[in-house]
């Protein structure tokens, strides 16, 4: 997994939630953001084994980080991973 990859949480209270990989800490952990509950200011540290990788990725991560734009991350996730029923 690399920064910009879109993943789905498979465990924990955020199970089923789409998130964007912000950074890879080591071979076991990544930092995740979604622009909503997990904002750029406070990313979630999560084990890679608890994540399901999707074939999607965003190229707007650098732009969101430099401008500290959580709304941009939310919009990207909505565009890349439409919610069920919408």
Short mmCIF file of N, CA and C in Angstrom, two decimals:
data_model
loop_
_atom_site.label_atom_id
_atom_site.label_comp_id
_atom_site.label_asym_id
_atom_site.label_seq_id
_atom_site.Cartn_x
_atom_site.Cartn_y
_atom_site.Cartn_z
N UNK A 1 0.84 -1.18 0.00
CA UNK A 1 0.00 0.00 0.00
C UNK A 1 0.88 1.23 0.00
N UNK A 2 0.42 2.21 -0.76
CA UNK A 2 1.19 3.45 -0.85
C UNK A 2 0.26 4.65 -0.70
N UNK A 3 0.80 5.83 -0.39
CA UNK A 3 -0.03 7.01 -0.23
C UNK A 3 -0.91 7.25 -1.46
N UNK A 4 -2.19 7.55 -1.19
CA UNK A 4 -3.15 7.79 -2.26
C UNK A 4 -4.04 6.60 -2.53
N UNK A 5 -3.66 5.40 -2.07
CA UNK A 5 -4.50 4.22 -2.27
C UNK A 5 -5.78 4.34 -1.46
N UNK A 6 -6.89 3.91 -2.05
CA UNK A 6 -8.17 3.86 -1.34
C UNK A 6 -8.34 2.45 -0.79
N UNK A 7 -8.66 2.36 0.50
CA UNK A 7 -8.81 1.07 1.17
C UNK A 7 -10.13 1.04 1.92
N UNK A 8 -10.56 -0.18 2.26
CA UNK A 8 -11.76 -0.38 3.07
C UNK A 8 -11.32 -1.04 4.38
N UNK A 9 -11.79 -0.50 5.50
CA UNK A 9 -11.46 -1.08 6.80
C UNK A 9 -12.22 -2.39 6.98
N UNK A 10 -11.51 -3.43 7.42
CA UNK A 10 -12.13 -4.74 7.64
C UNK A 10 -12.32 -5.05 9.12
N UNK A 11 -11.82 -4.21 10.01
CA UNK A 11 -11.92 -4.49 11.44
C UNK A 11 -11.98 -3.18 12.22
N UNK A 12 -12.56 -3.25 13.41
CA UNK A 12 -12.63 -2.08 14.28
C UNK A 12 -13.94 -1.34 14.12
N UNK A 13 -14.07 -0.24 14.84
CA UNK A 13 -15.33 0.51 14.79
C UNK A 13 -15.54 1.21 13.46
N UNK A 14 -14.49 1.32 12.65
CA UNK A 14 -14.62 1.92 11.32
C UNK A 14 -14.78 0.86 10.22
N UNK A 15 -15.15 -0.36 10.60
CA UNK A 15 -15.31 -1.47 9.65
C UNK A 15 -16.28 -1.08 8.52
N UNK A 16 -15.85 -1.35 7.28
CA UNK A 16 -16.67 -1.04 6.11
C UNK A 16 -16.48 0.37 5.58
N UNK A 17 -15.72 1.18 6.26
CA UNK A 17 -15.52 2.58 5.87
C UNK A 17 -14.37 2.70 4.88
N UNK A 18 -14.56 3.54 3.86
CA UNK A 18 -13.51 3.82 2.88
C UNK A 18 -12.57 4.88 3.44
N UNK A 19 -11.27 4.67 3.26
CA UNK A 19 -10.25 5.58 3.75
C UNK A 19 -9.15 5.72 2.71
N UNK A 20 -8.36 6.77 2.83
CA UNK A 20 -7.24 7.00 1.92
C UNK A 20 -5.95 6.86 2.72
N UNK A 21 -4.99 6.13 2.15
CA UNK A 21 -3.69 5.96 2.80
C UNK A 21 -2.93 7.28 2.70
N UNK A 22 -2.57 7.83 3.85
CA UNK A 22 -1.81 9.07 3.92
C UNK A 22 -0.31 8.79 3.88
N UNK A 23 0.11 7.75 4.62
CA UNK A 23 1.53 7.42 4.70
C UNK A 23 1.68 5.98 5.18
N UNK A 24 2.77 5.35 4.79
CA UNK A 24 3.09 4.01 5.28
C UNK A 24 4.18 4.16 6.32
N UNK A 25 3.91 3.71 7.55
CA UNK A 25 4.86 3.86 8.64
C UNK A 25 5.93 2.79 8.62
N UNK A 26 5.54 1.54 8.39
CA UNK A 26 6.47 0.42 8.29
C UNK A 26 5.75 -0.71 7.57
N UNK A 27 6.27 -1.94 7.67
CA UNK A 27 5.64 -3.04 6.93
C UNK A 27 4.29 -3.45 7.51
N UNK A 28 3.96 -2.98 8.71
CA UNK A 28 2.71 -3.39 9.37
C UNK A 28 1.65 -2.30 9.49
N UNK A 29 2.04 -1.03 9.47
CA UNK A 29 1.12 0.06 9.77
C UNK A 29 1.08 1.13 8.68
N UNK A 30 -0.11 1.75 8.53
CA UNK A 30 -0.29 2.91 7.66
C UNK A 30 -1.08 3.97 8.43
N UNK A 31 -1.00 5.21 7.95
CA UNK A 31 -1.83 6.29 8.46
C UNK A 31 -2.95 6.52 7.46
N UNK A 32 -4.19 6.65 7.96
CA UNK A 32 -5.36 6.76 7.11
C UNK A 32 -6.14 8.04 7.39
N UNK A 33 -6.76 8.59 6.35
CA UNK A 33 -7.63 9.76 6.48
C UNK A 33 -8.87 9.56 5.63
N UNK A 34 -9.94 10.28 6.00
CA UNK A 34 -11.14 10.28 5.17
C UNK A 34 -11.72 11.69 5.03
N UNK A 35 -11.13 12.66 5.71
CA UNK A 35 -11.61 14.03 5.63
C UNK A 35 -12.83 14.29 6.49
N UNK A 36 -13.35 13.27 7.15
CA UNK A 36 -14.56 13.41 7.97
C UNK A 36 -14.22 13.07 9.42
N UNK A 37 -14.29 11.80 9.77
CA UNK A 37 -13.94 11.39 11.13
C UNK A 37 -12.43 11.36 11.34
N UNK A 38 -11.72 10.98 10.30
CA UNK A 38 -10.25 10.96 10.35
C UNK A 38 -9.73 12.05 9.43
N UNK A 39 -9.43 13.18 10.04
CA UNK A 39 -9.00 14.35 9.29
C UNK A 39 -7.48 14.36 9.13
N UNK A 40 -7.00 15.23 8.26
CA UNK A 40 -5.56 15.35 8.03
C UNK A 40 -4.80 15.70 9.31
N UNK A 41 -5.45 16.44 10.21
CA UNK A 41 -4.80 16.85 11.45
C UNK A 41 -4.61 15.69 12.42
N UNK A 42 -5.44 14.63 12.29
CA UNK A 42 -5.37 13.50 13.22
C UNK A 42 -5.66 12.20 12.47
N UNK A 43 -4.70 11.72 11.69
CA UNK A 43 -4.92 10.48 10.93
C UNK A 43 -4.98 9.26 11.84
N UNK A 44 -5.61 8.20 11.32
CA UNK A 44 -5.76 6.94 12.04
C UNK A 44 -4.59 6.02 11.72
N UNK A 45 -3.94 5.49 12.75
CA UNK A 45 -2.89 4.48 12.57
C UNK A 45 -3.58 3.12 12.61
N UNK A 46 -3.37 2.31 11.56
CA UNK A 46 -4.06 1.03 11.48
C UNK A 46 -3.16 -0.02 10.87
N UNK A 47 -3.32 -1.26 11.34
CA UNK A 47 -2.56 -2.37 10.78
C UNK A 47 -3.03 -2.67 9.37
N UNK A 48 -2.09 -2.97 8.50
CA UNK A 48 -2.39 -3.27 7.10
C UNK A 48 -3.26 -4.51 6.98
N UNK A 49 -3.08 -5.50 7.86
CA UNK A 49 -3.88 -6.73 7.77
C UNK A 49 -5.36 -6.48 8.02
N UNK A 50 -5.71 -5.33 8.60
CA UNK A 50 -7.11 -4.99 8.86
C UNK A 50 -7.72 -4.16 7.74
N UNK A 51 -7.03 -4.08 6.60
CA UNK A 51 -7.50 -3.27 5.48
C UNK A 51 -7.66 -4.11 4.23
N UNK A 52 -8.64 -3.75 3.42
CA UNK A 52 -8.83 -4.37 2.12
C UNK A 52 -8.49 -3.33 1.06
N UNK A 53 -7.52 -3.63 0.23
CA UNK A 53 -7.10 -2.70 -0.81
C UNK A 53 -8.12 -2.72 -1.95
N UNK A 54 -8.41 -1.56 -2.50
CA UNK A 54 -9.25 -1.47 -3.69
C UNK A 54 -8.35 -1.18 -4.88
N UNK A 55 -8.91 -1.20 -6.05
CA UNK A 55 -8.13 -0.88 -7.25
C UNK A 55 -8.13 0.62 -7.54
N UNK A 56 -8.69 1.38 -6.62
CA UNK A 56 -8.79 2.82 -6.82
C UNK A 56 -7.69 3.55 -6.06
N UNK A 57 -7.33 4.71 -6.59
CA UNK A 57 -6.40 5.59 -5.88
C UNK A 57 -6.68 7.03 -6.30
N UNK A 58 -6.31 7.96 -5.44
CA UNK A 58 -6.53 9.37 -5.73
C UNK A 58 -5.21 10.06 -6.04
N UNK A 59 -5.27 10.98 -6.96
CA UNK A 59 -4.09 11.79 -7.28
C UNK A 59 -4.19 13.17 -6.64
N UNK A 60 -5.22 13.38 -5.82
CA UNK A 60 -5.44 14.68 -5.18
C UNK A 60 -4.89 14.74 -3.75
N UNK A 61 -4.20 13.68 -3.31
CA UNK A 61 -3.70 13.64 -1.94
C UNK A 61 -2.71 14.76 -1.66
N UNK A 62 -1.75 14.96 -2.54
CA UNK A 62 -0.75 16.02 -2.33
C UNK A 62 -1.41 17.39 -2.24
N UNK A 63 -2.39 17.63 -3.12
CA UNK A 63 -3.10 18.91 -3.11
C UNK A 63 -3.85 19.10 -1.79
N UNK A 64 -4.50 18.05 -1.30
CA UNK A 64 -5.25 18.13 -0.05
C UNK A 64 -4.32 18.37 1.14
N UNK A 65 -3.16 17.73 1.13
CA UNK A 65 -2.21 17.89 2.24
C UNK A 65 -1.65 19.31 2.27
N UNK A 66 -1.21 19.81 1.12
CA UNK A 66 -0.60 21.14 1.10
C UNK A 66 -1.60 22.24 1.44
N UNK A 67 -2.86 22.06 1.04
CA UNK A 67 -3.87 23.07 1.34
C UNK A 67 -4.65 22.75 2.62
N UNK A 68 -4.32 21.61 3.27
CA UNK A 68 -5.02 21.15 4.48
C UNK A 68 -6.53 21.12 4.23
N UNK A 69 -6.91 20.51 3.11
CA UNK A 69 -8.29 20.52 2.64
C UNK A 69 -8.96 19.17 2.86
N UNK A 70 -9.65 19.03 3.99
CA UNK A 70 -10.37 17.79 4.30
C UNK A 70 -11.57 17.60 3.40
N UNK A 71 -12.21 18.69 2.99
CA UNK A 71 -13.37 18.59 2.10
C UNK A 71 -12.99 17.94 0.78
N UNK A 72 -11.81 18.23 0.28
CA UNK A 72 -11.34 17.63 -0.97
C UNK A 72 -11.22 16.11 -0.82
N UNK A 73 -10.73 15.65 0.32
CA UNK A 73 -10.62 14.21 0.57
C UNK A 73 -12.00 13.56 0.61
N UNK A 74 -12.96 14.21 1.29
CA UNK A 74 -14.33 13.68 1.35
C UNK A 74 -14.92 13.54 -0.04
N UNK A 75 -14.76 14.58 -0.86
CA UNK A 75 -15.31 14.57 -2.23
C UNK A 75 -14.66 13.48 -3.07
N UNK A 76 -13.36 13.28 -2.91
CA UNK A 76 -12.65 12.23 -3.65
C UNK A 76 -13.17 10.85 -3.26
N UNK A 77 -13.37 10.62 -1.98
CA UNK A 77 -13.88 9.32 -1.54
C UNK A 77 -15.29 9.08 -2.07
N UNK A 78 -16.13 10.10 -2.07
CA UNK A 78 -17.49 9.96 -2.62
C UNK A 78 -17.42 9.64 -4.10
N UNK A 79 -16.51 10.29 -4.81
CA UNK A 79 -16.38 10.06 -6.25
C UNK A 79 -15.84 8.65 -6.54
N UNK A 80 -14.86 8.22 -5.76
CA UNK A 80 -14.21 6.93 -6.03
C UNK A 80 -14.96 5.73 -5.46
N UNK A 81 -15.64 5.92 -4.34
CA UNK A 81 -16.34 4.80 -3.69
C UNK A 81 -17.76 5.25 -3.37
N UNK A 82 -18.68 5.14 -4.33
CA UNK A 82 -20.07 5.55 -4.06
C UNK A 82 -20.67 4.68 -2.96
N UNK A 83 -21.44 5.31 -2.09
CA UNK A 83 -22.07 4.57 -0.99
C UNK A 83 -23.25 3.76 -1.51
N UNK A 84 -23.54 2.68 -0.81
CA UNK A 84 -24.66 1.83 -1.20
C UNK A 84 -25.96 2.62 -1.04
N UNK A 85 -26.84 2.50 -2.02
CA UNK A 85 -28.12 3.18 -1.97
C UNK A 85 -28.10 4.58 -2.54
N UNK A 86 -26.96 5.01 -3.09
CA UNK A 86 -26.92 6.36 -3.66
C UNK A 86 -26.60 6.31 -5.13
#
